[in-house]
Amino acid sequence: MQIFAFPNRNLIQISGTDAESLLQKLISQDIKKLESQDALYACLFTPQGRYGYDFIIFREDDDLMIDTTRAQDLINRLDLYKMRADVTCTLREDITVYGSFENGDFLDPRHKELGYRLYHKPDHASEILLTEWEKRRISLGIFDGEQDSEMERSNADELHINHLNGIDWKKGCYIGQELTARMRYRGSGKKHLYIIEGDNLPEHGDKIGNSGIMRSKCANIGLALLKDDEIDELPYKITKIGQAEDK
């Protein structure tokens, strides 16, 4: 089986008798779903409903495991919230995060076309397959952490987190819930990520049009943060995320 490593991702082990109850109060997904699902995609927002962290979460025996970027930053944030709770967050530097299009521990909960996740000690991995995965991610309109967002400035609406199964709208309180829900129902966001295709795409961080910003790209396809009322003025093929294909 061919595998590819995610060099910007790490695994966090969360243990302790209060681990589940702490995360249930903080994140956008319902931890109880792990009783019937292999893994969940979830976010930790700011109190203002802005994007902070996104991650894949799953169980391993009695512990919860988080697959994420900026892992040490997330540990520091969780340590602030845990106060006196019986929770220990450990960066698992002995384990590498891998992907595969063939098989693995579970399918990526954001979209089945992203393939499987695997977690084990460092092994030989294919850089070619990682590039293929990156192009597939972009073509599906799936943002990747800080590559495609601004921490504590972006919001769930502009990043299309709802299309990634990242929010349980029936769940009780979590950090940033009220403002995240308000943005969803009012639909008041004026900027969103879009799939952008064309020759000679701008570099990451470059301006597009009057106020757009280029995000991640792979060859002739990428993601860009654009004002909704400016997309028809751009000399590229623009696809609205969520309409690119039917999940």
Coordinates of C-alpha atoms in Angstrom, one line a residue:
M1 CA 0.0 0.0 0.0
Q2 CA 1.3 3.4 -1.0
I3 CA 1.2 6.2 1.7
F4 CA 2.0 9.9 1.9
A5 CA 3.0 11.9 5.0
F6 CA 1.4 15.2 6.0
P7 CA 4.5 17.2 7.1
N8 CA 2.5 20.1 8.7
R9 CA 0.3 17.9 10.8
N10 CA 0.8 16.2 14.2
L11 CA -1.1 14.1 16.6
I12 CA -2.2 15.2 20.1
Q13 CA -3.2 12.6 22.8
I14 CA -5.8 13.9 25.3
S15 CA -6.2 11.8 28.4
G16 CA -7.8 12.1 31.8
T17 CA -11.2 11.5 33.3
D18 CA -12.4 15.0 32.2
A19 CA -11.1 14.9 28.7
E20 CA -14.4 14.2 27.0
S21 CA -16.4 16.7 29.0
L22 CA -13.9 19.4 28.5
L23 CA -13.8 19.0 24.7
Q24 CA -17.6 18.8 24.6
K25 CA -17.8 22.3 26.1
L26 CA -15.3 23.7 23.7
I27 CA -15.6 22.3 20.1
S28 CA -18.1 22.5 17.4
Q29 CA -18.9 18.8 17.1
D30 CA -20.7 16.4 19.5
I31 CA -18.1 14.1 21.0
K32 CA -20.8 11.5 21.7
K33 CA -20.9 10.8 17.9
L34 CA -17.7 8.9 18.3
E35 CA -19.7 6.1 19.9
S36 CA -20.9 5.2 16.4
Q37 CA -18.4 7.0 14.1
D38 CA -14.7 6.3 13.6
A39 CA -13.7 10.0 13.4
L40 CA -15.1 13.5 13.4
Y41 CA -14.1 16.8 11.9
A42 CA -14.4 19.7 14.3
C43 CA -13.3 23.3 15.1
L44 CA -12.3 25.4 18.1
F45 CA -13.6 28.9 17.5
T46 CA -12.9 32.1 19.4
P47 CA -15.6 33.5 21.7
Q48 CA -16.3 36.0 18.8
G49 CA -17.1 33.0 16.5
R50 CA -13.8 33.3 14.5
Y51 CA -11.7 30.4 13.3
G52 CA -9.1 29.2 15.7
Y53 CA -8.2 25.6 15.0
D54 CA -9.7 22.7 12.9
F55 CA -8.9 19.1 13.4
I56 CA -9.8 15.4 13.0
I57 CA -10.7 13.8 16.3
F58 CA -11.0 10.0 17.1
R59 CA -10.7 7.6 20.0
E60 CA -7.8 5.3 20.9
D61 CA -8.8 3.1 23.8
D62 CA -9.7 5.5 26.7
D63 CA -8.1 8.6 25.1
L64 CA -9.1 11.1 22.5
M65 CA -6.6 11.8 19.6
I66 CA -6.5 15.0 17.6
D67 CA -4.9 15.2 14.2
T68 CA -4.1 18.9 13.4
T69 CA -1.8 21.6 12.3
R70 CA -0.2 24.0 14.8
A71 CA -0.5 21.2 17.4
Q72 CA 1.6 22.9 20.1
D73 CA -0.4 26.1 19.8
L74 CA -3.6 24.0 20.2
I75 CA -2.2 22.3 23.3
N76 CA -1.4 25.6 24.8
R77 CA -4.9 26.8 24.2
L78 CA -6.5 23.7 25.7
D79 CA -4.3 24.0 28.7
L80 CA -5.7 27.5 29.3
Y81 CA -9.3 26.2 29.2
K82 CA -8.8 23.1 31.3
M83 CA -8.1 24.9 34.6
R84 CA -8.3 22.2 37.3
A85 CA -9.9 19.5 35.1
D86 CA -8.2 16.1 35.0
V87 CA -6.9 16.5 31.4
T88 CA -3.5 15.9 30.0
C89 CA -2.6 17.0 26.4
T90 CA 0.5 15.3 24.9
L91 CA 2.2 16.0 21.6
R92 CA 2.9 12.5 20.1
E93 CA 6.2 13.2 18.3
D94 CA 6.7 9.5 17.9
I95 CA 3.8 9.2 15.5
T96 CA 3.5 10.5 11.9
V97 CA 0.3 11.4 10.2
Y98 CA -0.2 9.6 6.9
G99 CA -2.7 9.4 4.2
S100 CA -3.6 6.8 1.6
F101 CA -6.1 6.4 -1.3
E102 CA -6.2 2.7 -0.7
N103 CA -6.9 1.8 2.9
G104 CA -6.2 3.0 6.5
D105 CA -7.6 3.5 10.0
F106 CA -10.6 5.5 8.7
L107 CA -11.9 7.7 5.9
D108 CA -11.2 11.5 6.2
P109 CA -14.5 12.7 7.8
R110 CA -14.5 15.9 5.7
H111 CA -14.9 14.1 2.4
K112 CA -14.5 10.5 1.2
E113 CA -12.4 11.7 -1.8
L114 CA -9.6 12.7 0.5
G115 CA -9.0 9.1 1.3
Y116 CA -7.8 7.4 4.5
R117 CA -5.8 8.5 7.5
L118 CA -3.1 6.3 9.1
Y119 CA -1.0 6.9 12.2
H120 CA 2.3 5.1 13.0
K121 CA 6.0 5.5 13.3
P122 CA 7.9 7.2 10.5
D123 CA 8.0 5.2 7.3
H124 CA 8.8 5.7 3.6
A125 CA 6.2 8.0 1.9
S126 CA 5.4 9.2 -1.6
E127 CA 5.8 13.0 -2.3
I128 CA 4.0 12.5 -5.6
L129 CA 0.9 11.1 -3.9
L130 CA 0.9 14.1 -1.5
T131 CA 0.8 16.5 -4.4
E132 CA -2.1 14.5 -5.9
W133 CA -3.9 14.7 -2.5
E134 CA -3.3 18.5 -2.4
K135 CA -4.7 19.0 -5.8
R136 CA -7.7 16.9 -4.9
R137 CA -8.3 18.8 -1.7
I138 CA -8.2 22.1 -3.6
S139 CA -10.6 20.9 -6.3
L140 CA -13.1 19.9 -3.6
G141 CA -12.9 23.4 -2.1
I142 CA -11.5 22.2 1.3
F143 CA -9.4 24.8 3.1
D144 CA -6.2 23.7 4.9
G145 CA -5.6 25.5 8.2
E146 CA -3.5 28.6 8.0
Q147 CA -2.8 28.2 4.3
D148 CA -6.3 29.2 3.5
S149 CA -7.5 31.2 6.5
E150 CA -6.5 33.8 9.1
M151 CA -6.5 32.7 12.7
E152 CA -9.0 34.6 14.8
R153 CA -10.2 36.6 11.7
S154 CA -11.8 34.1 9.3
N155 CA -15.2 32.7 10.1
A156 CA -17.0 29.4 9.5
D157 CA -19.2 30.9 6.8
E158 CA -16.4 32.1 4.6
L159 CA -14.4 28.9 5.0
H160 CA -17.5 26.7 4.2
I161 CA -16.9 24.6 7.3
N162 CA -20.5 23.5 7.3
H163 CA -19.9 21.7 4.0
L164 CA -17.1 19.8 5.7
N165 CA -19.4 18.3 8.4
G166 CA -17.5 20.4 10.9
I167 CA -20.4 21.8 12.9
D168 CA -23.2 20.0 14.8
W169 CA -26.0 22.6 14.7
K170 CA -28.1 20.6 17.2
K171 CA -25.4 20.4 19.8
G172 CA -25.6 22.4 23.0
C173 CA -23.2 25.3 23.9
Y174 CA -19.6 25.5 22.7
I175 CA -17.2 28.5 22.3
G176 CA -18.4 30.9 19.6
Q177 CA -21.7 29.0 19.0
E178 CA -24.0 32.0 19.1
L179 CA -22.1 34.1 16.6
T180 CA -21.4 31.1 14.3
A181 CA -25.1 30.2 14.2
R182 CA -26.0 33.9 13.6
M183 CA -23.7 34.0 10.6
R184 CA -25.2 30.9 9.2
Y185 CA -28.8 31.9 9.4
R186 CA -28.3 35.5 8.4
G187 CA -25.9 34.7 5.6
S188 CA -24.3 38.0 6.1
G189 CA -20.8 37.2 5.0
K190 CA -19.6 39.2 2.0
K191 CA -16.4 37.2 1.3
H192 CA -16.0 33.5 0.8
L193 CA -13.4 31.0 -0.4
Y194 CA -13.8 30.1 -4.0
I195 CA -12.2 27.5 -6.3
I196 CA -10.2 29.4 -8.9
E197 CA -8.7 27.9 -12.1
G198 CA -6.5 29.4 -14.8
D199 CA -3.0 29.8 -16.2
N200 CA -0.5 31.8 -14.2
L201 CA -2.5 32.0 -11.0
P202 CA -1.2 34.5 -8.4
E203 CA 1.1 33.4 -5.6
H204 CA -0.1 32.7 -2.1
G205 CA -1.0 35.9 -0.4
D206 CA -1.1 38.0 -3.6
K207 CA -4.0 40.3 -4.2
I208 CA -6.7 39.3 -6.8
G209 CA -8.9 42.0 -8.2
N210 CA -9.8 44.8 -5.9
S211 CA -9.9 43.0 -2.6
G212 CA -9.4 39.3 -3.1
I213 CA -6.5 37.2 -1.7
M214 CA -4.9 34.1 -3.2
R215 CA -4.7 31.2 -0.9
S216 CA -3.2 27.7 -1.6
K217 CA -2.7 26.5 -5.1
C218 CA -1.5 23.4 -7.1
A219 CA -0.6 23.9 -10.7
N220 CA -3.6 25.7 -12.4
I221 CA -6.1 25.3 -9.6
G222 CA -6.3 27.0 -6.2
L223 CA -8.4 28.6 -3.5
A224 CA -9.0 32.3 -3.2
L225 CA -10.8 34.5 -0.7
L226 CA -13.0 36.8 -2.9
K227 CA -15.9 39.3 -2.4
D228 CA -19.1 37.7 -3.7
D229 CA -19.9 40.7 -5.9
E230 CA -16.6 40.8 -7.6
I231 CA -16.2 37.2 -8.9
D232 CA -17.7 38.0 -12.3
E233 CA -15.0 40.6 -13.0
L234 CA -12.0 38.2 -12.7
P235 CA -10.3 36.6 -15.6
Y236 CA -10.4 33.1 -14.1
K237 CA -12.9 30.2 -13.9
I238 CA -14.5 30.6 -10.5
T239 CA -16.5 27.9 -8.8
K240 CA -18.6 28.4 -5.7
I241 CA -17.7 25.9 -3.0
G242 CA -20.6 23.5 -2.2
Q243 CA -21.7 23.6 -5.8
A244 CA -18.6 22.1 -7.3
E245 CA -20.0 18.6 -6.8
D246 CA -22.6 16.9 -4.7
K247 CA -21.2 15.2 -1.7

